[in-house]
mmCIF file of C-alpha atoms in Angstrom:
data_model
loop_
_atom_site.group_PDB
_atom_site.id
_atom_site.type_symbol
_atom_site.label_atom_id
_atom_site.label_comp_id
_atom_site.label_asym_id
_atom_site.label_seq_id
_atom_site.Cartn_x
_atom_site.Cartn_y
_atom_site.Cartn_z
ATOM 1 C CA MET A 1 4.474 6.396 -12.352
ATOM 2 C CA LYS A 2 1.542 7.290 -14.557
ATOM 3 C CA THR A 3 -1.886 6.268 -13.377
ATOM 4 C CA ASN A 4 -2.666 4.358 -16.560
ATOM 5 C CA VAL A 5 -0.274 1.595 -15.529
ATOM 6 C CA ARG A 6 -1.715 0.915 -12.101
ATOM 7 C CA LEU A 7 -2.331 -2.706 -12.922
ATOM 8 C CA GLY A 8 -2.012 -5.922 -10.995
ATOM 9 C CA LEU A 9 -4.147 -8.902 -10.278
ATOM 10 C CA VAL A 10 -3.482 -8.723 -6.567
ATOM 11 C CA LEU A 11 -1.294 -5.724 -5.937
ATOM 12 C CA LEU A 12 -3.371 -2.558 -5.701
ATOM 13 C CA VAL A 13 -2.294 -0.736 -2.567
ATOM 14 C CA PRO A 14 -4.525 1.386 -0.302
ATOM 15 C CA VAL A 15 -3.876 5.009 0.526
ATOM 16 C CA PHE A 16 -3.165 5.595 4.214
ATOM 17 C CA ALA A 17 -6.614 5.489 5.863
ATOM 18 C CA MET A 18 -8.107 8.477 4.103
ATOM 19 C CA GLY A 19 -11.041 10.325 5.507
ATOM 20 C CA MET A 20 -10.913 9.605 9.218
ATOM 21 C CA ALA A 21 -13.742 10.886 11.353
ATOM 22 C CA ALA A 22 -13.680 14.598 12.096
ATOM 23 C CA CYS A 23 -13.256 15.922 15.587
ATOM 24 C CA LYS A 24 -16.755 17.357 15.729
ATOM 25 C CA ASP A 25 -19.871 15.330 15.181
ATOM 26 C CA ASP A 26 -22.786 16.312 12.950
ATOM 27 C CA GLU A 27 -24.415 18.308 15.760
ATOM 28 C CA GLY A 28 -21.246 20.372 16.270
ATOM 29 C CA ALA A 29 -20.395 18.916 19.665
ATOM 30 C CA SER A 30 -17.147 20.064 21.200
ATOM 31 C CA GLU A 31 -13.963 18.048 20.835
ATOM 32 C CA PRO A 32 -12.991 15.864 23.773
ATOM 33 C CA GLN A 33 -10.319 17.407 26.006
ATOM 34 C CA PHE A 34 -8.397 14.542 27.594
ATOM 35 C CA ILE A 35 -4.980 16.291 27.607
ATOM 36 C CA GLU A 36 -4.508 19.296 29.879
ATOM 37 C CA ASN A 37 -2.767 22.325 28.359
ATOM 38 C CA ALA A 38 -2.190 20.441 25.082
ATOM 39 C CA ARG A 39 0.082 22.295 22.682
ATOM 40 C CA LEU A 40 2.943 21.925 20.200
ATOM 41 C CA MET A 41 6.446 23.140 20.970
ATOM 42 C CA GLU A 42 6.779 23.845 17.220
ATOM 43 C CA GLU A 43 3.357 25.489 16.847
ATOM 44 C CA GLY A 44 3.134 27.448 13.582
ATOM 45 C CA GLN A 45 6.690 26.656 12.519
ATOM 46 C CA THR A 46 7.800 25.330 9.114
ATOM 47 C CA LEU A 47 9.774 22.097 9.469
ATOM 48 C CA SER A 48 11.460 19.635 7.142
ATOM 49 C CA PRO A 49 10.470 15.993 6.631
ATOM 50 C CA GLY A 50 12.202 13.802 9.210
ATOM 51 C CA GLU A 51 12.323 16.493 11.891
ATOM 52 C CA THR A 52 10.957 15.903 15.394
ATOM 53 C CA VAL A 53 7.703 17.451 16.645
ATOM 54 C CA HIS A 54 6.999 17.693 20.376
ATOM 55 C CA LEU A 55 3.474 17.434 21.785
ATOM 56 C CA LEU A 56 3.317 18.979 25.276
ATOM 57 C CA GLY A 57 0.746 18.877 28.078
ATOM 58 C CA ASP A 58 -0.354 16.580 30.902
ATOM 59 C CA GLY A 59 -2.251 13.301 30.729
ATOM 60 C CA TYR A 60 -0.816 11.468 27.740
ATOM 61 C CA LEU A 61 -1.096 7.672 27.784
ATOM 62 C CA ASP A 62 1.196 5.038 26.307
ATOM 63 C CA THR A 63 -1.754 3.836 24.250
ATOM 64 C CA ASP A 64 -2.378 7.220 22.592
ATOM 65 C CA ASP A 65 -1.873 7.539 18.841
ATOM 66 C CA VAL A 66 -0.805 10.751 17.146
ATOM 67 C CA MET A 67 -2.667 11.433 13.905
ATOM 68 C CA LEU A 68 -1.679 13.919 11.212
ATOM 69 C CA GLU A 69 -3.798 15.699 8.616
ATOM 70 C CA PHE A 70 -2.055 17.218 5.582
ATOM 71 C CA TYR A 71 -3.612 20.004 3.490
ATOM 72 C CA TRP A 72 -2.140 21.652 0.388
ATOM 73 C CA ASP A 73 -3.227 23.818 -2.536
ATOM 74 C CA LEU A 74 -4.197 22.026 -5.732
ATOM 75 C CA ASN A 75 -5.402 25.027 -7.743
ATOM 76 C CA GLU A 76 -7.708 22.760 -9.703
ATOM 77 C CA PRO A 77 -11.371 23.528 -10.477
ATOM 78 C CA GLY A 78 -13.552 21.631 -8.044
ATOM 79 C CA PHE A 79 -10.531 20.482 -6.006
ATOM 80 C CA PRO A 80 -8.952 23.593 -4.486
ATOM 81 C CA GLU A 81 -7.263 21.675 -1.687
ATOM 82 C CA GLY A 82 -5.690 18.242 -1.510
ATOM 83 C CA TYR A 83 -5.592 16.420 1.753
ATOM 84 C CA ILE A 84 -4.513 13.261 3.544
ATOM 85 C CA LYS A 85 -6.315 12.480 6.769
ATOM 86 C CA GLY A 86 -5.884 9.753 9.319
ATOM 87 C CA TYR A 87 -2.110 9.410 8.948
ATOM 88 C CA ARG A 88 -0.689 7.658 12.022
ATOM 89 C CA ALA A 89 2.591 9.346 12.969
ATOM 90 C CA GLU A 90 5.752 7.540 14.020
ATOM 91 C CA ILE A 91 6.107 7.979 17.791
ATOM 92 C CA MET A 92 9.707 8.328 18.947
ATOM 93 C CA GLU A 93 9.175 8.897 22.689
ATOM 94 C CA SER A 94 6.115 8.900 24.917
ATOM 95 C CA ALA A 95 5.541 10.056 28.510
ATOM 96 C CA SER A 96 2.645 11.427 30.540
ATOM 97 C CA ASP A 97 3.811 14.997 29.910
ATOM 98 C CA GLY A 98 4.523 14.737 26.197
ATOM 99 C CA ILE A 99 5.017 12.740 23.003
ATOM 100 C CA SER A 100 7.613 13.266 20.289
ATOM 101 C CA ILE A 101 6.954 12.193 16.699
ATOM 102 C CA ARG A 102 8.895 12.219 13.433
ATOM 103 C CA LEU A 103 7.440 14.061 10.461
ATOM 104 C CA PRO A 104 7.112 11.736 7.454
ATOM 105 C CA TYR A 105 8.630 12.037 4.015
ATOM 106 C CA ARG A 106 6.808 11.620 0.684
ATOM 107 C CA LYS A 107 4.250 14.356 1.335
ATOM 108 C CA PRO A 108 3.851 17.640 -0.548
ATOM 109 C CA GLU A 109 4.405 21.027 1.051
ATOM 110 C CA SER A 110 1.512 21.137 3.490
ATOM 111 C CA ARG A 111 -0.281 22.592 6.448
ATOM 112 C CA VAL A 112 -0.266 19.879 9.111
ATOM 113 C CA GLU A 113 -2.884 19.485 11.826
ATOM 114 C CA VAL A 114 -1.681 17.366 14.778
ATOM 115 C CA LEU A 115 -4.207 15.352 16.791
ATOM 116 C CA VAL A 116 -4.164 12.743 19.546
ATOM 117 C CA MET A 117 -6.468 9.745 19.169
ATOM 118 C CA ARG A 118 -7.636 7.809 22.220
ATOM 119 C CA SER A 119 -10.325 5.096 22.170
ATOM 120 C CA GLY A 120 -11.597 6.390 18.839
ATOM 121 C CA GLU A 121 -11.853 10.013 19.986
ATOM 122 C CA MET A 122 -9.702 12.769 18.536
ATOM 123 C CA MET A 123 -8.288 15.858 20.242
ATOM 124 C CA ARG A 124 -6.623 18.580 18.215
ATOM 125 C CA VAL A 125 -3.262 19.684 19.656
ATOM 126 C CA GLY A 126 -1.853 22.195 17.185
ATOM 127 C CA LYS A 127 -0.784 23.155 13.693
ATOM 128 C CA LEU A 128 2.509 23.475 11.833
ATOM 129 C CA TYR A 129 3.832 23.414 8.278
ATOM 130 C CA VAL A 130 6.060 20.921 6.505
ATOM 131 C CA GLU A 131 8.328 21.540 3.536
ATOM 132 C CA ASP A 132 8.020 19.541 0.343
ATOM 133 C CA GLY A 133 9.034 15.907 0.899
ATOM 134 C CA ALA A 134 7.699 14.457 -2.329
ATOM 135 C CA THR A 135 10.032 12.020 -4.060
ATOM 136 C CA PRO A 136 10.730 11.767 -7.816
ATOM 137 C CA GLU A 137 7.737 11.010 -10.006
ATOM 138 C CA GLU A 138 9.759 9.954 -13.038
ATOM 139 C CA ALA A 139 11.397 6.546 -13.239
ATOM 140 C CA ARG A 140 15.165 6.414 -12.724
ATOM 141 C CA LEU A 141 17.676 3.643 -13.266
ATOM 142 C CA TYR A 142 19.663 2.542 -10.199
ATOM 143 C CA GLY A 143 22.816 0.453 -10.109
ATOM 144 C CA ILE A 144 23.561 -1.767 -7.105
ATOM 145 C CA THR A 145 26.887 -3.153 -5.942
ATOM 146 C CA ARG A 146 26.699 -6.017 -3.455
ATOM 147 C CA GLY A 147 28.754 -6.951 -0.413
ATOM 148 C CA GLY A 148 28.120 -3.847 1.672
ATOM 149 C CA GLY A 149 28.311 -1.713 -1.449
ATOM 150 C CA THR A 150 26.093 1.026 -2.777
ATOM 151 C CA ALA A 151 22.909 1.904 -4.600
ATOM 152 C CA GLU A 152 23.393 4.741 -7.039
ATOM 153 C CA CYS A 153 21.101 6.731 -9.276
ATOM 154 C CA MET A 154 22.748 6.469 -12.666
ATOM 155 C CA TRP A 155 21.187 9.588 -14.190
ATOM 156 C CA ASN A 156 22.620 11.963 -11.624
ATOM 157 C CA ALA A 157 26.127 11.879 -10.157
ATOM 158 C CA LYS A 158 25.372 14.175 -7.185
ATOM 159 C CA PRO A 159 26.629 12.779 -3.855
ATOM 160 C CA GLU A 160 23.113 12.710 -2.387
ATOM 161 C CA THR A 161 22.007 10.195 -4.998
ATOM 162 C CA ARG A 162 24.353 7.496 -3.710
ATOM 163 C CA TRP A 163 23.513 5.345 -0.697
ATOM 164 C CA THR A 164 25.629 2.905 1.313
ATOM 165 C CA LEU A 165 24.072 -0.547 1.738
ATOM 166 C CA ASP A 166 26.317 -1.837 4.521
ATOM 167 C CA GLY A 167 23.341 -2.637 6.798
ATOM 168 C CA CYS A 168 22.545 -5.725 4.690
ATOM 169 C CA PRO A 169 25.798 -6.742 2.963
ATOM 170 C CA ASP A 170 24.173 -9.731 1.235
ATOM 171 C CA PHE A 171 21.300 -7.647 -0.212
ATOM 172 C CA HIS A 172 20.387 -9.136 -3.607
ATOM 173 C CA SER A 173 17.574 -9.967 -6.025
ATOM 174 C CA ALA A 174 16.415 -6.344 -5.883
ATOM 175 C CA VAL A 175 13.053 -5.230 -7.281
ATOM 176 C CA SER A 176 11.381 -1.868 -7.682
ATOM 177 C CA CYS A 177 8.657 -0.605 -5.387
ATOM 178 C CA TRP A 178 7.096 2.174 -7.411
ATOM 179 C CA GLU A 179 6.483 5.541 -5.740
ATOM 180 C CA CYS A 180 8.137 4.369 -2.485
ATOM 181 C CA TYR A 181 11.585 5.837 -3.261
ATOM 182 C CA GLY A 182 13.516 2.784 -2.202
ATOM 183 C CA LEU A 183 14.346 -0.794 -3.141
ATOM 184 C CA CYS A 184 13.099 -4.184 -2.000
ATOM 185 C CA GLY A 185 15.331 -7.244 -2.024
ATOM 186 C CA LEU A 186 16.377 -10.361 -0.130
ATOM 187 C CA SER A 187 18.771 -10.660 2.799
ATOM 188 C CA GLU A 188 19.609 -13.341 5.349
ATOM 189 C CA ILE A 189 18.485 -12.368 8.837
ATOM 190 C CA GLY A 190 18.787 -14.808 11.724
ATOM 191 C CA GLY A 191 19.685 -17.642 9.361
ATOM 192 C CA MET A 192 16.582 -17.045 7.221
ATOM 193 C CA GLN A 193 16.250 -15.413 3.821
ATOM 194 C CA CYS A 194 13.586 -12.719 4.061
ATOM 195 C CA PRO A 195 12.538 -9.521 2.239
ATOM 196 C CA VAL A 196 13.867 -6.116 3.250
ATOM 197 C CA PHE A 197 13.279 -2.537 2.084
ATOM 198 C CA PHE A 198 15.952 0.155 1.847
ATOM 199 C CA ASP A 199 14.489 3.653 2.233
ATOM 200 C CA PHE A 200 16.210 6.278 0.074
ATOM 201 C CA CYS A 201 14.731 9.072 2.228
ATOM 202 C CA THR A 202 16.138 7.885 5.551
ATOM 203 C CA SER A 203 18.862 5.367 4.528
ATOM 204 C CA GLU A 204 17.165 2.907 6.885
ATOM 205 C CA TRP A 205 16.368 -0.775 6.433
ATOM 206 C CA LYS A 206 12.935 -2.237 7.116
ATOM 207 C CA ARG A 207 12.178 -5.937 7.301
ATOM 208 C CA LEU A 208 9.035 -6.777 5.320
ATOM 209 C CA GLY A 209 8.331 -10.324 6.392
ATOM 210 C CA GLY A 210 9.106 -12.922 8.997
ATOM 211 C CA TYR A 211 8.887 -16.067 6.888
ATOM 212 C CA PRO A 212 11.438 -17.979 4.773
ATOM 213 C CA THR A 213 11.185 -16.414 1.325
ATOM 214 C CA LEU A 214 11.787 -18.152 -2.002
ATOM 215 C CA ALA A 215 11.794 -15.096 -4.243
ATOM 216 C CA LEU A 216 10.310 -11.653 -4.805
ATOM 217 C CA PHE A 217 8.568 -10.111 -7.767
ATOM 218 C CA ALA A 218 7.279 -6.637 -8.609
ATOM 219 C CA SER A 219 4.491 -5.102 -10.672
ATOM 220 C CA PRO A 220 3.599 -1.423 -11.173
ATOM 221 C CA SER A 221 1.386 -1.668 -8.083
ATOM 222 C CA GLY A 222 3.578 -3.324 -5.473
ATOM 223 C CA VAL A 223 5.918 -6.106 -4.400
ATOM 224 C CA GLY A 224 5.011 -9.707 -3.629
ATOM 225 C CA ALA A 225 6.901 -12.537 -1.944
ATOM 226 C CA LEU A 226 6.668 -16.315 -2.218
ATOM 227 C CA HIS A 227 7.244 -17.577 1.294
ATOM 228 C CA ALA A 228 6.476 -20.429 3.657
ATOM 229 C CA VAL A 229 3.993 -19.226 6.269
ATOM 230 C CA ASP A 230 3.873 -22.675 7.891
ATOM 231 C CA GLY A 231 7.486 -23.678 7.288
ATOM 232 C CA GLU A 232 6.504 -26.134 4.549
ATOM 233 C CA ASP A 233 4.053 -25.005 1.861
ATOM 234 C CA TYR A 234 4.439 -21.704 0.024
ATOM 235 C CA THR A 235 2.050 -18.867 -0.630
ATOM 236 C CA LEU A 236 2.079 -15.510 -2.393
ATOM 237 C CA GLU A 237 1.727 -12.479 -0.142
ATOM 238 C CA ILE A 238 1.885 -8.769 -0.843
ATOM 239 C CA ILE A 239 4.634 -7.283 1.335
ATOM 240 C CA SER A 240 4.611 -3.633 0.246
ATOM 241 C CA ASP A 241 1.159 -2.625 1.551
ATOM 242 C CA HIS A 242 2.536 -0.743 4.556
ATOM 243 C CA LEU A 243 5.324 1.091 2.768
ATOM 244 C CA GLU A 244 4.724 4.800 2.317
ATOM 245 C CA ARG A 245 4.167 6.092 -1.190
ATOM 246 C CA ASN A 246 3.773 9.488 -2.787
ATOM 247 C CA ASP A 247 0.037 9.965 -2.257
ATOM 248 C CA TYR A 248 -0.995 13.420 -3.326
ATOM 249 C CA VAL A 249 -4.754 13.534 -3.802
ATOM 250 C CA SER A 250 -7.036 11.644 -1.486
ATOM 251 C CA THR A 251 -9.957 11.847 -3.900
ATOM 252 C CA SER A 252 -8.360 9.200 -6.168
ATOM 253 C CA SER A 253 -8.821 6.018 -4.146
ATOM 254 C CA ARG A 254 -7.302 2.594 -4.809
ATOM 255 C CA ASP A 255 -9.128 -0.672 -4.586
ATOM 256 C CA ILE A 256 -7.811 -3.409 -2.354
ATOM 257 C CA MET A 257 -7.448 -6.856 -3.937
ATOM 258 C CA PRO A 258 -5.385 -8.948 -1.526
ATOM 259 C CA ALA A 259 -3.669 -12.076 -2.712
ATOM 260 C CA PRO A 260 -5.528 -15.243 -1.702
ATOM 261 C CA LEU A 261 -3.561 -17.178 0.885
ATOM 262 C CA TYR A 262 -3.539 -20.475 -0.983
ATOM 263 C CA LYS A 263 -0.622 -22.722 0.014
ATOM 264 C CA TYR A 264 1.202 -25.048 -2.354
ATOM 265 C CA PRO A 265 4.154 -27.456 -2.029
ATOM 266 C CA LEU A 266 7.227 -27.071 -4.192
ATOM 267 C CA PRO A 267 7.411 -29.280 -7.285
ATOM 268 C CA GLU A 268 9.059 -32.636 -6.744
ATOM 269 C CA GLY A 269 12.844 -32.438 -6.965
ATOM 270 C CA LEU A 270 13.059 -28.692 -6.239
ATOM 271 C CA GLU A 271 14.284 -27.231 -2.950
ATOM 272 C CA ALA A 272 13.901 -23.760 -1.477
ATOM 273 C CA GLU A 273 17.651 -23.114 -1.741
ATOM 274 C CA MET A 274 17.406 -23.293 -5.549
ATOM 275 C CA PHE A 275 15.315 -20.100 -5.754
ATOM 276 C CA GLY A 276 16.138 -16.439 -5.197
ATOM 277 C CA ASP A 277 19.093 -15.923 -7.540
ATOM 278 C CA TYR A 278 16.842 -13.691 -9.645
ATOM 279 C CA PRO A 279 13.518 -11.959 -8.959
ATOM 280 C CA GLY A 280 10.373 -13.404 -10.456
ATOM 281 C CA ALA A 281 8.489 -11.783 -13.323
ATOM 282 C CA TYR A 282 4.907 -10.500 -13.301
ATOM 283 C CA THR A 283 2.983 -11.689 -16.385
ATOM 284 C CA GLY A 284 -0.016 -9.380 -16.154
ATOM 285 C CA THR A 285 -2.315 -12.356 -15.551
ATOM 286 C CA GLU A 286 -2.827 -14.792 -12.690
ATOM 287 C CA SER A 287 0.643 -16.317 -12.997
ATOM 288 C CA LEU A 288 4.268 -15.448 -12.288
ATOM 289 C CA LEU A 289 7.590 -16.687 -13.662
ATOM 290 C CA PHE A 290 10.462 -17.891 -11.455
ATOM 291 C CA SER A 291 13.635 -19.907 -11.974
ATOM 292 C CA ALA A 292 15.354 -22.598 -9.888
ATOM 293 C CA ASN A 293 19.086 -23.309 -10.055
ATOM 294 C CA ASN A 294 19.654 -27.081 -9.926
ATOM 295 C CA GLY A 295 23.383 -26.559 -9.374
ATOM 296 C CA ASN A 296 24.460 -28.988 -12.098
ATOM 297 C CA GLY A 297 24.481 -26.641 -15.079
ATOM 298 C CA LYS A 298 20.708 -26.948 -15.397
ATOM 299 C CA TRP A 299 17.904 -24.581 -14.477
ATOM 300 C CA THR A 300 14.180 -25.193 -14.098
ATOM 301 C CA PRO A 301 11.664 -22.595 -15.307
ATOM 302 C CA VAL A 302 8.792 -22.470 -12.799
ATOM 303 C CA VAL A 303 5.357 -20.964 -13.417
ATOM 304 C CA TYR A 304 3.391 -20.075 -10.281
ATOM 305 C CA GLY A 305 -0.382 -19.638 -10.568
ATOM 306 C CA ILE A 306 -2.143 -18.000 -7.642
ATOM 307 C CA TYR A 307 -5.027 -20.460 -8.074
ATOM 308 C CA SER A 308 -3.037 -23.471 -9.283
ATOM 309 C CA GLY A 309 0.352 -23.404 -7.538
ATOM 310 C CA PHE A 310 3.752 -24.333 -8.941
ATOM 311 C CA HIS A 311 4.269 -25.792 -12.398
ATOM 312 C CA ALA A 312 7.836 -26.857 -13.234
ATOM 313 C CA LEU A 313 8.750 -26.909 -16.917
ATOM 314 C CA GLY A 314 11.489 -28.977 -18.492
ATOM 315 C CA ASP A 315 15.048 -28.362 -17.318
ATOM 316 C CA VAL A 316 17.193 -26.020 -19.391
ATOM 317 C CA GLU A 317 20.965 -26.371 -19.744
ATOM 318 C CA ALA A 318 22.268 -22.898 -19.025
ATOM 319 C CA GLU A 319 24.641 -20.720 -17.036
ATOM 320 C CA GLY A 320 21.738 -18.528 -15.978
ATOM 321 C CA LEU A 321 17.950 -18.346 -16.373
ATOM 322 C CA ILE A 322 16.425 -14.916 -15.712
ATOM 323 C CA PRO A 323 12.652 -14.291 -15.779
ATOM 324 C CA PHE A 324 11.607 -10.973 -17.312
ATOM 325 C CA SER A 325 8.521 -8.992 -18.237
ATOM 326 C CA PHE A 326 7.864 -5.581 -19.724
ATOM 327 C CA MET A 327 4.827 -3.646 -20.793
ATOM 328 C CA ASP A 328 3.605 -3.772 -24.361
ATOM 329 C CA LYS A 329 1.003 -1.581 -25.980
ATOM 330 C CA ASP A 330 -2.418 -1.082 -24.369
ATOM 331 C CA ASN A 331 -1.202 -2.271 -20.953
ATOM 332 C CA GLU A 332 -0.493 -5.761 -22.230
ATOM 333 C CA TRP A 333 2.651 -7.637 -21.250
ATOM 334 C CA GLN A 334 5.553 -9.421 -22.881
ATOM 335 C CA CYS A 335 7.349 -11.920 -20.655
ATOM 336 C CA GLY A 336 9.685 -14.864 -20.790
ATOM 337 C CA TYR A 337 13.228 -15.881 -19.876
ATOM 338 C CA ILE A 338 16.760 -14.837 -20.740
ATOM 339 C CA VAL A 339 18.881 -17.972 -21.128
ATOM 340 C CA VAL A 340 22.669 -17.664 -20.835
ATOM 341 C CA ARG A 341 24.688 -20.287 -22.720
ATOM 342 C CA ALA A 342 28.445 -20.089 -23.401
ATOM 343 C CA GLY A 343 28.496 -16.385 -22.590
ATOM 344 C CA VAL A 344 25.654 -15.527 -25.000
ATOM 345 C CA SER A 345 22.225 -14.427 -23.760
ATOM 346 C CA GLY A 346 19.071 -15.334 -25.650
ATOM 347 C CA MET A 347 15.621 -13.827 -25.017
ATOM 348 C CA TYR A 348 12.730 -16.290 -25.202
ATOM 349 C CA LEU A 349 9.163 -15.002 -25.086
ATOM 350 C CA LEU A 350 6.187 -16.893 -23.712
ATOM 351 C CA GLU A 351 3.981 -18.664 -26.205
ATOM 352 C CA GLU A 352 0.193 -18.161 -26.309
ATOM 353 C CA ASN A 353 -0.250 -21.152 -23.995
ATOM 354 C CA GLY A 354 1.721 -19.298 -21.309
ATOM 355 C CA GLU A 355 4.877 -21.424 -21.562
ATOM 356 C CA PRO A 356 8.234 -20.455 -23.065
ATOM 357 C CA ALA A 357 9.575 -22.304 -26.094
ATOM 358 C CA PHE A 358 13.356 -22.501 -25.898
ATOM 359 C CA ASP A 359 13.782 -23.226 -29.596
ATOM 360 C CA GLU A 360 14.265 -19.887 -31.316
ATOM 361 C CA PRO A 361 15.213 -16.758 -29.329
ATOM 362 C CA CYS A 362 13.491 -13.464 -29.961
ATOM 363 C CA SER A 363 16.935 -11.840 -29.806
ATOM 364 C CA THR A 364 20.478 -12.579 -28.618
ATOM 365 C CA PHE A 365 23.340 -10.536 -27.179
ATOM 366 C CA ALA A 366 27.016 -11.484 -26.886
ATOM 367 C CA GLY A 367 27.357 -11.268 -23.122
ATOM 368 C CA ARG A 368 26.237 -12.923 -19.897
ATOM 369 C CA ALA A 369 23.027 -11.333 -18.616
ATOM 370 C CA LEU A 370 23.252 -10.562 -14.881
ATOM 371 C CA SER A 371 20.152 -8.503 -14.128
ATOM 372 C CA VAL A 372 17.063 -7.211 -15.932
ATOM 373 C CA SER A 373 14.566 -4.449 -15.181
ATOM 374 C CA ALA A 374 11.677 -2.746 -16.973
ATOM 375 C CA ASN A 375 10.709 0.915 -17.065
ATOM 376 C CA TYR A 376 6.898 0.907 -17.209
ATOM 377 C CA ASP A 377 6.982 4.459 -18.610
ATOM 378 C CA ARG A 378 8.857 3.095 -21.645
ATOM 379 C CA PRO A 379 6.643 0.357 -23.121
ATOM 380 C CA ARG A 380 8.160 -2.371 -25.310
ATOM 381 C CA THR A 381 11.635 -1.977 -23.788
ATOM 382 C CA LEU A 382 13.732 -4.023 -21.361
ATOM 383 C CA THR A 383 16.990 -2.953 -19.709
ATOM 384 C CA VAL A 384 19.668 -5.625 -19.172
ATOM 385 C CA LEU A 385 23.010 -5.616 -17.346
ATOM 386 C CA PHE A 386 25.619 -7.778 -19.123
ATOM 387 C CA GLU A 387 29.019 -9.176 -18.272
ATOM 388 C CA THR A 388 30.867 -8.790 -21.567
ATOM 389 C CA GLY A 389 34.252 -10.301 -20.814
ATOM 390 C CA GLY A 390 37.201 -8.118 -21.690
ATOM 391 C CA THR A 391 35.151 -4.919 -21.861
ATOM 392 C CA GLY A 392 33.653 -5.370 -18.379
ATOM 393 C CA ARG A 393 29.968 -4.821 -17.627
ATOM 394 C CA LYS A 394 27.580 -2.994 -19.867
ATOM 395 C CA ILE A 395 23.941 -1.873 -19.635
ATOM 396 C CA MET A 396 21.870 -2.268 -22.788
ATOM 397 C CA GLU A 397 18.264 -1.470 -23.627
ATOM 398 C CA PHE A 398 16.306 -3.865 -25.830
ATOM 399 C CA SER A 399 13.463 -2.501 -27.940
ATOM 400 C CA LEU A 400 10.813 -4.860 -29.231
ATOM 401 C CA ASP A 401 10.346 -2.469 -32.142
ATOM 402 C CA GLY A 402 12.916 -3.771 -34.593
ATOM 403 C CA LYS A 403 14.408 -6.036 -31.911
ATOM 404 C CA VAL A 404 17.415 -3.763 -31.528
ATOM 405 C CA TRP A 405 19.849 -3.147 -28.663
ATOM 406 C CA LYS A 406 21.327 0.232 -27.721
ATOM 407 C CA SER A 407 23.867 1.124 -25.056
ATOM 408 C CA VAL A 408 22.726 2.905 -21.908
ATOM 409 C CA ASP A 409 26.201 3.529 -20.436
ATOM 410 C CA GLU A 410 28.848 4.175 -23.045
ATOM 411 C CA GLU A 411 31.704 3.888 -20.548
ATOM 412 C CA GLY A 412 30.630 0.644 -18.862
ATOM 413 C CA CYS A 413 29.924 0.086 -15.170
ATOM 414 C CA ALA A 414 30.754 -2.079 -12.160
ATOM 415 C CA TYR A 415 27.248 -2.827 -10.880
ATOM 416 C CA ASP A 416 25.922 -6.256 -9.901
ATOM 417 C CA GLU A 417 22.235 -5.451 -10.429
ATOM 418 C CA ILE A 418 20.092 -2.742 -11.993
ATOM 419 C CA VAL A 419 16.559 -1.604 -11.108
ATOM 420 C CA TRP A 420 14.188 0.954 -12.603
ATOM 421 C CA THR A 421 12.142 2.685 -9.900
ATOM 422 C CA ASN A 422 11.088 6.100 -8.606
#
């Protein structure tokens, strides 16, 4: 992602605790030595992301944290060296005579200093090197098949760009989480629909929330969820804050603007089970677009304001109602709904008052829209997966310039959803 699209009313994500205190104070006092004979088994070695590092010695405690500092060459005037400090490592095993940790992904080729933190004090244990673990910077289009299927990078047919999703066979309503190299979506766990993250680096699943979730949405800065923190009223919460991203230069900080935890009831006549068929859409302002399936051939467009709550618009007769948004010029947004009627999909943009007018579509396409996604590096475009009847499924890109459609996959596909991410 390019830095000029780091937008979001509530979704700017912090870098991992940059600039932790050094191990010597201003007077040059010696480091604390609370581990006897502290050393690394892999001292001075070059390892790969995901490999195990062993801290040896006597006197480790279960409450100790292992901190990592990454340093790499920038070769830029005034910034010869990039760094990330204060990274808390993933501990795999811990005993009094040693701790094993897993080296993280999503970091550049670096020199790594390994420290133990106890009660705010830091003790340096050793140094090693890690190979490049940075993930793709450019946006890529991914196709998802459900039911224990796959996620596949469509621009590259190499085997390593295809992942099996059998850990969450009902994974759906996927959204991008930029710079995390993975996908967020919904899955039922313990009888409750909640958000999960699939990590492309490790092929592991991570649960991102413990509350019943209506729907997800994404912006260039992160992923949010509408969920019931008290089992009744619903609030917006950012769920991607603790996911690792490609953070290269610690000198470019991010502000933190957490979502206010205002709670609102659902509109009268709507139930939680009606939401979640499609992700919500970020409007670039203080509101979001969602859709509720009434189950009787009618859908309800729902606008959610972070300071005003839910606002249900008039029901729409349709086979599907998909919120969408994509970036226009100068970091402004176009958003609205795709309405599917009799196998034809119409795009309806929001009016100036922030509500869609379902009178005259901006454009139509002869096919049933199944999934939409936007590439923020390609302003004024929207990518849509269609069911086109006899010819199967087809991915098309809509351009607001000239309101034209062009095919993305000439040979068709068998995906259930598509997502742009990196």
